[in-house]
Amino acid sequence: MTEARPVATDRAYPALSREYPADFRVDDRYKASLPDLQNGPASLIVGARAPIQHVGISNFRLPIRYQTRPDSTHEGGEVTLETSVTGTVSLEADRKGINMSRIMRSFYAHAEKRFSVGVLEAALDDYKSDLESLDARIQMRFSFPMRVESLRSGLTGWQYYDIALELVERAGQRLQIMHLDYVYSSTCPCSLELSEHARQMRGQLATPHSQRSVARISAVIQGEHRMWFEDLVDLCRRAVPTETQVMVKREDEQAFAELNAANPIFVEDAVRAFAGVLMSDARVGDFRVVASHQESLHSHDAVSVLTRGETFAQASLDPSIFAGLRA
């Protein structure tokens, strides 16, 4: 058997360094020589030469300062929270791509100087300028703490609310949107009546079913007066007062049972109750309420969606819109 031998070639492998050059420094001339495919010619576009509505980055995190609502002494505070940021811009059909690092750089440039809404405004202005985009969108997601008091014992504890602030610029119009997940208990009115029927007609002890439920409120904020995070929470509590509790002693548990019995609610009732308080507040424009009652009777959830205005009107629902609501 003939032994295989390497074929002679005039092309030798280049002598490349295999050590990291820690002392290498980049100058302007070298930077100018670096390839930049994202800003390459339209001939490099893959697929359809079509405009893209959103392109950017999602879930980069950094600390952001938020202001808290002034108290009875008219003094507000501030809290720094870990924040997940999504930033996107539109891309015209004849452009290959965007420089995504500019989105992060513009955000970092303002994060330490301003509070949340100011950061959104300044970063969006930078997006429009640096990336030469027509439309842009920024969303900041965080968990906002509020101290709440128990119903009867006087104990207090921290309740955390999943909140997102969104600033959208489309066709020259800028919208500020606030999203809030509000978690509450929902006692089924039908089950409550059937339980009382069993007690009255047959002397049979029965308990109505209730479940932990969640509503996602999305509201366009408008007008001259500020909508604080605490204000939107208060609106939700006014609409559906059976918010889940933090610190509970026996007297609080009894009070919560009484509160639920006084406020039985179907999922249809819930979205209409939330809509009612939102409509009554001049600071709220278009809105959407998505509610999920995660049933203790059934193996499925009861869900409902109510919208007002063009901002949230849509023919198709995101397939995960309800799956994303976990109480």
PDB file of N, CA and C in Angstrom, residues 200-288:
ATOM      1  N   GLN A 200     -77.452  28.061  53.121  1.00  0.00           N
ATOM      2  CA  GLN A 200     -78.818  28.440  53.471  1.00  0.00           C
ATOM      3  C   GLN A 200     -79.820  27.312  53.250  1.00  0.00           C
ATOM      4  N   MET A 201     -79.670  26.578  52.146  1.00  0.00           N
ATOM      5  CA  MET A 201     -80.655  25.570  51.778  1.00  0.00           C
ATOM      6  C   MET A 201     -80.402  24.223  52.439  1.00  0.00           C
ATOM      7  N   ARG A 202     -79.131  23.898  52.699  1.00  0.00           N
ATOM      8  CA  ARG A 202     -78.825  22.548  53.188  1.00  0.00           C
ATOM      9  C   ARG A 202     -77.943  22.544  54.417  1.00  0.00           C
ATOM     10  N   GLY A 203     -77.613  23.721  54.940  1.00  0.00           N
ATOM     11  CA  GLY A 203     -76.730  23.762  56.102  1.00  0.00           C
ATOM     12  C   GLY A 203     -75.365  23.189  55.804  1.00  0.00           C
ATOM     13  N   GLN A 204     -74.957  23.266  54.547  1.00  0.00           N
ATOM     14  CA  GLN A 204     -73.690  22.664  54.110  1.00  0.00           C
ATOM     15  C   GLN A 204     -72.590  23.728  54.042  1.00  0.00           C
ATOM     16  N   LEU A 205     -71.515  23.449  54.747  1.00  0.00           N
ATOM     17  CA  LEU A 205     -70.361  24.347  54.673  1.00  0.00           C
ATOM     18  C   LEU A 205     -69.743  24.271  53.284  1.00  0.00           C
ATOM     19  N   ALA A 206     -69.518  25.429  52.681  1.00  0.00           N
ATOM     20  CA  ALA A 206     -68.900  25.479  51.354  1.00  0.00           C
ATOM     21  C   ALA A 206     -68.088  26.771  51.255  1.00  0.00           C
ATOM     22  N   THR A 207     -67.040  26.720  50.452  1.00  0.00           N
ATOM     23  CA  THR A 207     -66.203  27.916  50.274  1.00  0.00           C
ATOM     24  C   THR A 207     -66.137  28.277  48.795  1.00  0.00           C
ATOM     25  N   PRO A 208     -66.278  29.562  48.479  1.00  0.00           N
ATOM     26  CA  PRO A 208     -66.141  29.987  47.081  1.00  0.00           C
ATOM     27  C   PRO A 208     -64.683  29.884  46.646  1.00  0.00           C
ATOM     28  N   HIS A 209     -64.484  29.659  45.372  1.00  0.00           N
ATOM     29  CA  HIS A 209     -63.091  29.587  44.896  1.00  0.00           C
ATOM     30  C   HIS A 209     -62.606  30.971  44.504  1.00  0.00           C
ATOM     31  N   SER A 210     -61.358  31.233  44.820  1.00  0.00           N
ATOM     32  CA  SER A 210     -60.697  32.477  44.422  1.00  0.00           C
ATOM     33  C   SER A 210     -59.284  32.121  44.005  1.00  0.00           C
ATOM     34  N   GLN A 211     -58.643  33.036  43.309  1.00  0.00           N
ATOM     35  CA  GLN A 211     -57.327  32.734  42.763  1.00  0.00           C
ATOM     36  C   GLN A 211     -56.491  33.998  42.654  1.00  0.00           C
ATOM     37  N   ARG A 212     -55.181  33.790  42.651  1.00  0.00           N
ATOM     38  CA  ARG A 212     -54.299  34.920  42.388  1.00  0.00           C
ATOM     39  C   ARG A 212     -54.446  35.305  40.926  1.00  0.00           C
ATOM     40  N   SER A 213     -54.579  36.603  40.693  1.00  0.00           N
ATOM     41  CA  SER A 213     -54.858  37.110  39.351  1.00  0.00           C
ATOM     42  C   SER A 213     -53.922  38.276  39.056  1.00  0.00           C
ATOM     43  N   VAL A 214     -53.772  38.595  37.787  1.00  0.00           N
ATOM     44  CA  VAL A 214     -52.883  39.696  37.414  1.00  0.00           C
ATOM     45  C   VAL A 214     -53.474  40.458  36.245  1.00  0.00           C
ATOM     46  N   ALA A 215     -53.339  41.783  36.304  1.00  0.00           N
ATOM     47  CA  ALA A 215     -53.742  42.648  35.198  1.00  0.00           C
ATOM     48  C   ALA A 215     -52.529  43.462  34.770  1.00  0.00           C
ATOM     49  N   ARG A 216     -52.312  43.554  33.465  1.00  0.00           N
ATOM     50  CA  ARG A 216     -51.258  44.417  32.927  1.00  0.00           C
ATOM     51  C   ARG A 216     -51.927  45.663  32.363  1.00  0.00           C
ATOM     52  N   ILE A 217     -51.658  46.777  33.000  1.00  0.00           N
ATOM     53  CA  ILE A 217     -52.202  48.058  32.586  1.00  0.00           C
ATOM     54  C   ILE A 217     -51.159  48.771  31.732  1.00  0.00           C
ATOM     55  N   SER A 218     -51.538  49.174  30.538  1.00  0.00           N
ATOM     56  CA  SER A 218     -50.657  49.941  29.654  1.00  0.00           C
ATOM     57  C   SER A 218     -51.382  51.240  29.317  1.00  0.00           C
ATOM     58  N   ALA A 219     -50.763  52.364  29.672  1.00  0.00           N
ATOM     59  CA  ALA A 219     -51.454  53.646  29.525  1.00  0.00           C
ATOM     60  C   ALA A 219     -50.546  54.692  28.900  1.00  0.00           C
ATOM     61  N   VAL A 220     -51.082  55.412  27.922  1.00  0.00           N
ATOM     62  CA  VAL A 220     -50.389  56.578  27.367  1.00  0.00           C
ATOM     63  C   VAL A 220     -50.568  57.723  28.353  1.00  0.00           C
ATOM     64  N   ILE A 221     -49.440  58.298  28.783  1.00  0.00           N
ATOM     65  CA  ILE A 221     -49.483  59.381  29.762  1.00  0.00           C
ATOM     66  C   ILE A 221     -49.476  60.712  29.025  1.00  0.00           C
ATOM     67  N   GLN A 222     -50.421  61.577  29.373  1.00  0.00           N
ATOM     68  CA  GLN A 222     -50.577  62.841  28.670  1.00  0.00           C
ATOM     69  C   GLN A 222     -50.864  63.960  29.670  1.00  0.00           C
ATOM     70  N   GLY A 223     -50.910  65.174  29.167  1.00  0.00           N
ATOM     71  CA  GLY A 223     -51.271  66.315  30.007  1.00  0.00           C
ATOM     72  C   GLY A 223     -50.084  66.909  30.744  1.00  0.00           C
ATOM     73  N   GLU A 224     -50.357  67.956  31.509  1.00  0.00           N
ATOM     74  CA  GLU A 224     -49.308  68.705  32.196  1.00  0.00           C
ATOM     75  C   GLU A 224     -48.910  68.083  33.524  1.00  0.00           C
ATOM     76  N   HIS A 225     -49.802  67.354  34.162  1.00  0.00           N
ATOM     77  CA  HIS A 225     -49.526  66.820  35.493  1.00  0.00           C
ATOM     78  C   HIS A 225     -48.881  65.440  35.394  1.00  0.00           C
ATOM     79  N   ARG A 226     -47.944  65.209  36.277  1.00  0.00           N
ATOM     80  CA  ARG A 226     -47.165  63.977  36.233  1.00  0.00           C
ATOM     81  C   ARG A 226     -47.953  62.793  36.777  1.00  0.00           C
ATOM     82  N   MET A 227     -47.787  61.657  36.135  1.00  0.00           N
ATOM     83  CA  MET A 227     -48.341  60.407  36.634  1.00  0.00           C
ATOM     84  C   MET A 227     -47.199  59.659  37.331  1.00  0.00           C
ATOM     85  N   TRP A 228     -47.257  59.582  38.660  1.00  0.00           N
ATOM     86  CA  TRP A 228     -46.262  58.839  39.415  1.00  0.00           C
ATOM     87  C   TRP A 228     -46.580  57.346  39.347  1.00  0.00           C
ATOM     88  N   PHE A 229     -45.563  56.526  39.554  1.00  0.00           N
ATOM     89  CA  PHE A 229     -45.806  55.082  39.605  1.00  0.00           C
ATOM     90  C   PHE A 229     -46.842  54.776  40.684  1.00  0.00           C
ATOM     91  N   GLU A 230     -46.696  55.439  41.830  1.00  0.00           N
ATOM     92  CA  GLU A 230     -47.612  55.209  42.944  1.00  0.00           C
ATOM     93  C   GLU A 230     -49.041  55.605  42.577  1.00  0.00           C
ATOM     94  N   ASP A 231     -49.196  56.613  41.700  1.00  0.00           N
ATOM     95  CA  ASP A 231     -50.533  57.035  41.280  1.00  0.00           C
ATOM     96  C   ASP A 231     -51.236  55.925  40.502  1.00  0.00           C
ATOM     97  N   LEU A 232     -50.501  55.277  39.610  1.00  0.00           N
ATOM     98  CA  LEU A 232     -51.119  54.219  38.821  1.00  0.00           C
ATOM     99  C   LEU A 232     -51.472  53.021  39.699  1.00  0.00           C
ATOM    100  N   VAL A 233     -50.621  52.729  40.687  1.00  0.00           N
ATOM    101  CA  VAL A 233     -50.945  51.661  41.637  1.00  0.00           C
ATOM    102  C   VAL A 233     -52.214  52.017  42.407  1.00  0.00           C
ATOM    103  N   ASP A 234     -52.319  53.278  42.837  1.00  0.00           N
ATOM    104  CA  ASP A 234     -53.520  53.699  43.575  1.00  0.00           C
ATOM    105  C   ASP A 234     -54.790  53.570  42.726  1.00  0.00           C
ATOM    106  N   LEU A 235     -54.687  53.885  41.428  1.00  0.00           N
ATOM    107  CA  LEU A 235     -55.840  53.717  40.545  1.00  0.00           C
ATOM    108  C   LEU A 235     -56.260  52.245  40.496  1.00  0.00           C
ATOM    109  N   CYS A 236     -55.277  51.352  40.415  1.00  0.00           N
ATOM    110  CA  CYS A 236     -55.596  49.919  40.374  1.00  0.00           C
ATOM    111  C   CYS A 236     -56.247  49.462  41.673  1.00  0.00           C
ATOM    112  N   ARG A 237     -55.741  49.949  42.796  1.00  0.00           N
ATOM    113  CA  ARG A 237     -56.325  49.575  44.092  1.00  0.00           C
ATOM    114  C   ARG A 237     -57.756  50.090  44.217  1.00  0.00           C
ATOM    115  N   ARG A 238     -58.016  51.258  43.648  1.00  0.00           N
ATOM    116  CA  ARG A 238     -59.378  51.798  43.699  1.00  0.00           C
ATOM    117  C   ARG A 238     -60.321  50.948  42.850  1.00  0.00           C
ATOM    118  N   ALA A 239     -59.818  50.466  41.703  1.00  0.00           N
ATOM    119  CA  ALA A 239     -60.653  49.664  40.810  1.00  0.00           C
ATOM    120  C   ALA A 239     -60.902  48.281  41.392  1.00  0.00           C
ATOM    121  N   VAL A 240     -59.832  47.633  41.843  1.00  0.00           N
ATOM    122  CA  VAL A 240     -59.914  46.269  42.391  1.00  0.00           C
ATOM    123  C   VAL A 240     -59.131  46.260  43.705  1.00  0.00           C
ATOM    124  N   PRO A 241     -59.805  46.390  44.842  1.00  0.00           N
ATOM    125  CA  PRO A 241     -59.115  46.580  46.120  1.00  0.00           C
ATOM    126  C   PRO A 241     -58.501  45.321  46.717  1.00  0.00           C
ATOM    127  N   THR A 242     -58.730  44.173  46.105  1.00  0.00           N
ATOM    128  CA  THR A 242     -58.269  42.909  46.700  1.00  0.00           C
ATOM    129  C   THR A 242     -56.829  42.581  46.290  1.00  0.00           C
ATOM    130  N   GLU A 243     -55.947  43.560  46.402  1.00  0.00           N
ATOM    131  CA  GLU A 243     -54.539  43.331  46.099  1.00  0.00           C
ATOM    132  C   GLU A 243     -53.959  42.281  47.046  1.00  0.00           C
ATOM    133  N   THR A 244     -53.088  41.426  46.535  1.00  0.00           N
ATOM    134  CA  THR A 244     -52.456  40.421  47.390  1.00  0.00           C
ATOM    135  C   THR A 244     -51.652  41.109  48.495  1.00  0.00           C
ATOM    136  N   GLN A 245     -51.566  40.441  49.638  1.00  0.00           N
ATOM    137  CA  GLN A 245     -50.985  41.032  50.837  1.00  0.00           C
ATOM    138  C   GLN A 245     -49.525  40.618  51.040  1.00  0.00           C
ATOM    139  N   VAL A 246     -48.809  41.430  51.824  1.00  0.00           N
ATOM    140  CA  VAL A 246     -47.403  41.135  52.134  1.00  0.00           C
ATOM    141  C   VAL A 246     -47.285  40.555  53.536  1.00  0.00           C
ATOM    142  N   MET A 247     -47.567  41.356  54.570  1.00  0.00           N
ATOM    143  CA  MET A 247     -47.480  40.903  55.963  1.00  0.00           C
ATOM    144  C   MET A 247     -48.880  40.567  56.461  1.00  0.00           C
ATOM    145  N   VAL A 248     -49.054  39.351  56.990  1.00  0.00           N
ATOM    146  CA  VAL A 248     -50.393  38.895  57.360  1.00  0.00           C
ATOM    147  C   VAL A 248     -50.362  38.186  58.713  1.00  0.00           C
ATOM    148  N   LYS A 249     -51.209  38.667  59.646  1.00  0.00           N
ATOM    149  CA  LYS A 249     -51.520  37.937  60.873  1.00  0.00           C
ATOM    150  C   LYS A 249     -52.957  37.435  60.744  1.00  0.00           C
ATOM    151  N   ARG A 250     -53.445  36.729  61.797  1.00  0.00           N
ATOM    152  CA  ARG A 250     -54.771  36.109  61.678  1.00  0.00           C
ATOM    153  C   ARG A 250     -55.865  37.131  61.402  1.00  0.00           C
ATOM    154  N   GLU A 251     -55.769  38.292  62.061  1.00  0.00           N
ATOM    155  CA  GLU A 251     -56.805  39.300  61.843  1.00  0.00           C
ATOM    156  C   GLU A 251     -56.759  39.849  60.414  1.00  0.00           C
ATOM    157  N   ASP A 252     -55.554  39.856  59.811  1.00  0.00           N
ATOM    158  CA  ASP A 252     -55.428  40.305  58.427  1.00  0.00           C
ATOM    159  C   ASP A 252     -56.003  39.274  57.461  1.00  0.00           C
ATOM    160  N   GLU A 253     -55.781  38.002  57.779  1.00  0.00           N
ATOM    161  CA  GLU A 253     -56.315  36.950  56.908  1.00  0.00           C
ATOM    162  C   GLU A 253     -57.837  36.962  56.927  1.00  0.00           C
ATOM    163  N   GLN A 254     -58.410  37.182  58.109  1.00  0.00           N
ATOM    164  CA  GLN A 254     -59.864  37.272  58.192  1.00  0.00           C
ATOM    165  C   GLN A 254     -60.366  38.494  57.418  1.00  0.00           C
ATOM    166  N   ALA A 255     -59.652  39.605  57.562  1.00  0.00           N
ATOM    167  CA  ALA A 255     -60.050  40.815  56.853  1.00  0.00           C
ATOM    168  C   ALA A 255     -59.989  40.613  55.344  1.00  0.00           C
ATOM    169  N   PHE A 256     -58.976  39.890  54.891  1.00  0.00           N
ATOM    170  CA  PHE A 256     -58.836  39.659  53.448  1.00  0.00           C
ATOM    171  C   PHE A 256     -59.981  38.799  52.927  1.00  0.00           C
ATOM    172  N   ALA A 257     -60.415  37.816  53.732  1.00  0.00           N
ATOM    173  CA  ALA A 257     -61.571  36.999  53.341  1.00  0.00           C
ATOM    174  C   ALA A 257     -62.821  37.858  53.233  1.00  0.00           C
ATOM    175  N   GLU A 258     -62.990  38.778  54.167  1.00  0.00           N
ATOM    176  CA  GLU A 258     -64.142  39.676  54.127  1.00  0.00           C
ATOM    177  C   GLU A 258     -64.056  40.633  52.932  1.00  0.00           C
ATOM    178  N   LEU A 259     -62.844  41.119  52.647  1.00  0.00           N
ATOM    179  CA  LEU A 259     -62.652  42.034  51.523  1.00  0.00           C
ATOM    180  C   LEU A 259     -62.972  41.346  50.197  1.00  0.00           C
ATOM    181  N   ASN A 260     -62.558  40.107  50.057  1.00  0.00           N
ATOM    182  CA  ASN A 260     -62.857  39.357  48.838  1.00  0.00           C
ATOM    183  C   ASN A 260     -64.352  39.100  48.699  1.00  0.00           C
ATOM    184  N   ALA A 261     -65.023  38.791  49.821  1.00  0.00           N
ATOM    185  CA  ALA A 261     -66.466  38.546  49.773  1.00  0.00           C
ATOM    186  C   ALA A 261     -67.223  39.821  49.392  1.00  0.00           C
ATOM    187  N   ALA A 262     -66.659  40.964  49.757  1.00  0.00           N
ATOM    188  CA  ALA A 262     -67.305  42.235  49.420  1.00  0.00           C
ATOM    189  C   ALA A 262     -67.025  42.663  47.989  1.00  0.00           C
ATOM    190  N   ASN A 263     -66.060  42.018  47.351  1.00  0.00           N
ATOM    191  CA  ASN A 263     -65.661  42.415  45.999  1.00  0.00           C
ATOM    192  C   ASN A 263     -65.481  41.205  45.079  1.00  0.00           C
ATOM    193  N   PRO A 264     -66.512  40.350  44.935  1.00  0.00           N
ATOM    194  CA  PRO A 264     -66.379  39.226  43.997  1.00  0.00           C
ATOM    195  C   PRO A 264     -66.280  39.769  42.576  1.00  0.00           C
ATOM    196  N   ILE A 265     -65.509  39.067  41.730  1.00  0.00           N
ATOM    197  CA  ILE A 265     -65.236  39.694  40.435  1.00  0.00           C
ATOM    198  C   ILE A 265     -64.902  38.655  39.370  1.00  0.00           C
ATOM    199  N   PHE A 266     -65.607  38.702  38.254  1.00  0.00           N
ATOM    200  CA  PHE A 266     -65.249  37.949  37.060  1.00  0.00           C
ATOM    201  C   PHE A 266     -64.139  38.691  36.331  1.00  0.00           C
ATOM    202  N   VAL A 267     -63.480  38.020  35.407  1.00  0.00           N
ATOM    203  CA  VAL A 267     -62.412  38.676  34.654  1.00  0.00           C
ATOM    204  C   VAL A 267     -62.970  39.805  33.785  1.00  0.00           C
ATOM    205  N   GLU A 268     -64.234  39.642  33.321  1.00  0.00           N
ATOM    206  CA  GLU A 268     -64.877  40.724  32.562  1.00  0.00           C
ATOM    207  C   GLU A 268     -65.098  41.957  33.440  1.00  0.00           C
ATOM    208  N   ASP A 269     -65.482  41.697  34.704  1.00  0.00           N
ATOM    209  CA  ASP A 269     -65.662  42.802  35.641  1.00  0.00           C
ATOM    210  C   ASP A 269     -64.338  43.512  35.894  1.00  0.00           C
ATOM    211  N   ALA A 270     -63.277  42.733  35.997  1.00  0.00           N
ATOM    212  CA  ALA A 270     -61.974  43.296  36.343  1.00  0.00           C
ATOM    213  C   ALA A 270     -61.500  44.302  35.291  1.00  0.00           C
ATOM    214  N   VAL A 271     -61.516  43.900  34.012  1.00  0.00           N
ATOM    215  CA  VAL A 271     -61.003  44.825  32.990  1.00  0.00           C
ATOM    216  C   VAL A 271     -61.874  46.070  32.890  1.00  0.00           C
ATOM    217  N   ARG A 272     -63.181  45.923  33.111  1.00  0.00           N
ATOM    218  CA  ARG A 272     -64.063  47.093  33.064  1.00  0.00           C
ATOM    219  C   ARG A 272     -63.834  48.003  34.270  1.00  0.00           C
ATOM    220  N   ALA A 273     -63.546  47.405  35.430  1.00  0.00           N
ATOM    221  CA  ALA A 273     -63.255  48.212  36.619  1.00  0.00           C
ATOM    222  C   ALA A 273     -61.980  49.018  36.426  1.00  0.00           C
ATOM    223  N   PHE A 274     -60.953  48.379  35.890  1.00  0.00           N
ATOM    224  CA  PHE A 274     -59.706  49.099  35.615  1.00  0.00           C
ATOM    225  C   PHE A 274     -59.938  50.193  34.570  1.00  0.00           C
ATOM    226  N   ALA A 275     -60.703  49.869  33.533  1.00  0.00           N
ATOM    227  CA  ALA A 275     -60.989  50.858  32.492  1.00  0.00           C
ATOM    228  C   ALA A 275     -61.723  52.063  33.070  1.00  0.00           C
ATOM    229  N   GLY A 276     -62.612  51.819  34.015  1.00  0.00           N
ATOM    230  CA  GLY A 276     -63.380  52.909  34.596  1.00  0.00           C
ATOM    231  C   GLY A 276     -62.499  53.939  35.293  1.00  0.00           C
ATOM    232  N   VAL A 277     -61.524  53.476  36.078  1.00  0.00           N
ATOM    233  CA  VAL A 277     -60.670  54.437  36.787  1.00  0.00           C
ATOM    234  C   VAL A 277     -59.694  55.106  35.830  1.00  0.00           C
ATOM    235  N   LEU A 278     -59.259  54.400  34.801  1.00  0.00           N
ATOM    236  CA  LEU A 278     -58.348  55.003  33.822  1.00  0.00           C
ATOM    237  C   LEU A 278     -59.052  56.104  33.039  1.00  0.00           C
ATOM    238  N   MET A 279     -60.312  55.851  32.667  1.00  0.00           N
ATOM    239  CA  MET A 279     -61.076  56.856  31.928  1.00  0.00           C
ATOM    240  C   MET A 279     -61.336  58.106  32.763  1.00  0.00           C
ATOM    241  N   SER A 280     -61.350  57.961  34.079  1.00  0.00           N
ATOM    242  CA  SER A 280     -61.659  59.091  34.955  1.00  0.00           C
ATOM    243  C   SER A 280     -60.454  59.981  35.220  1.00  0.00           C
ATOM    244  N   ASP A 281     -59.273  59.566  34.778  1.00  0.00           N
ATOM    245  CA  ASP A 281     -58.047  60.318  35.060  1.00  0.00           C
ATOM    246  C   ASP A 281     -57.585  61.037  33.793  1.00  0.00           C
ATOM    247  N   ALA A 282     -57.508  62.366  33.861  1.00  0.00           N
ATOM    248  CA  ALA A 282     -57.163  63.174  32.690  1.00  0.00           C
ATOM    249  C   ALA A 282     -55.730  62.947  32.220  1.00  0.00           C
ATOM    250  N   ARG A 283     -54.893  62.355  33.067  1.00  0.00           N
ATOM    251  CA  ARG A 283     -53.505  62.101  32.682  1.00  0.00           C
ATOM    252  C   ARG A 283     -53.367  60.884  31.771  1.00  0.00           C
ATOM    253  N   VAL A 284     -54.422  60.104  31.646  1.00  0.00           N
ATOM    254  CA  VAL A 284     -54.391  58.863  30.873  1.00  0.00           C
ATOM    255  C   VAL A 284     -55.085  59.080  29.533  1.00  0.00           C
ATOM    256  N   GLY A 285     -54.381  58.739  28.446  1.00  0.00           N
ATOM    257  CA  GLY A 285     -54.981  58.778  27.113  1.00  0.00           C
ATOM    258  C   GLY A 285     -55.426  57.391  26.695  1.00  0.00           C
ATOM    259  N   ASP A 286     -54.900  56.905  25.588  1.00  0.00           N
ATOM    260  CA  ASP A 286     -55.207  55.535  25.171  1.00  0.00           C
ATOM    261  C   ASP A 286     -54.699  54.548  26.219  1.00  0.00           C
ATOM    262  N   PHE A 287     -55.368  53.401  26.328  1.00  0.00           N
ATOM    263  CA  PHE A 287     -54.896  52.397  27.280  1.00  0.00           C
ATOM    264  C   PHE A 287     -55.304  50.999  26.833  1.00  0.00           C
ATOM    265  N   ARG A 288     -54.657  50.033  27.454  1.00  0.00           N
ATOM    266  CA  ARG A 288     -55.006  48.615  27.269  1.00  0.00           C
ATOM    267  C   ARG A 288     -54.954  47.942  28.629  1.00  0.00           C
TER     268      ARG A 288
END
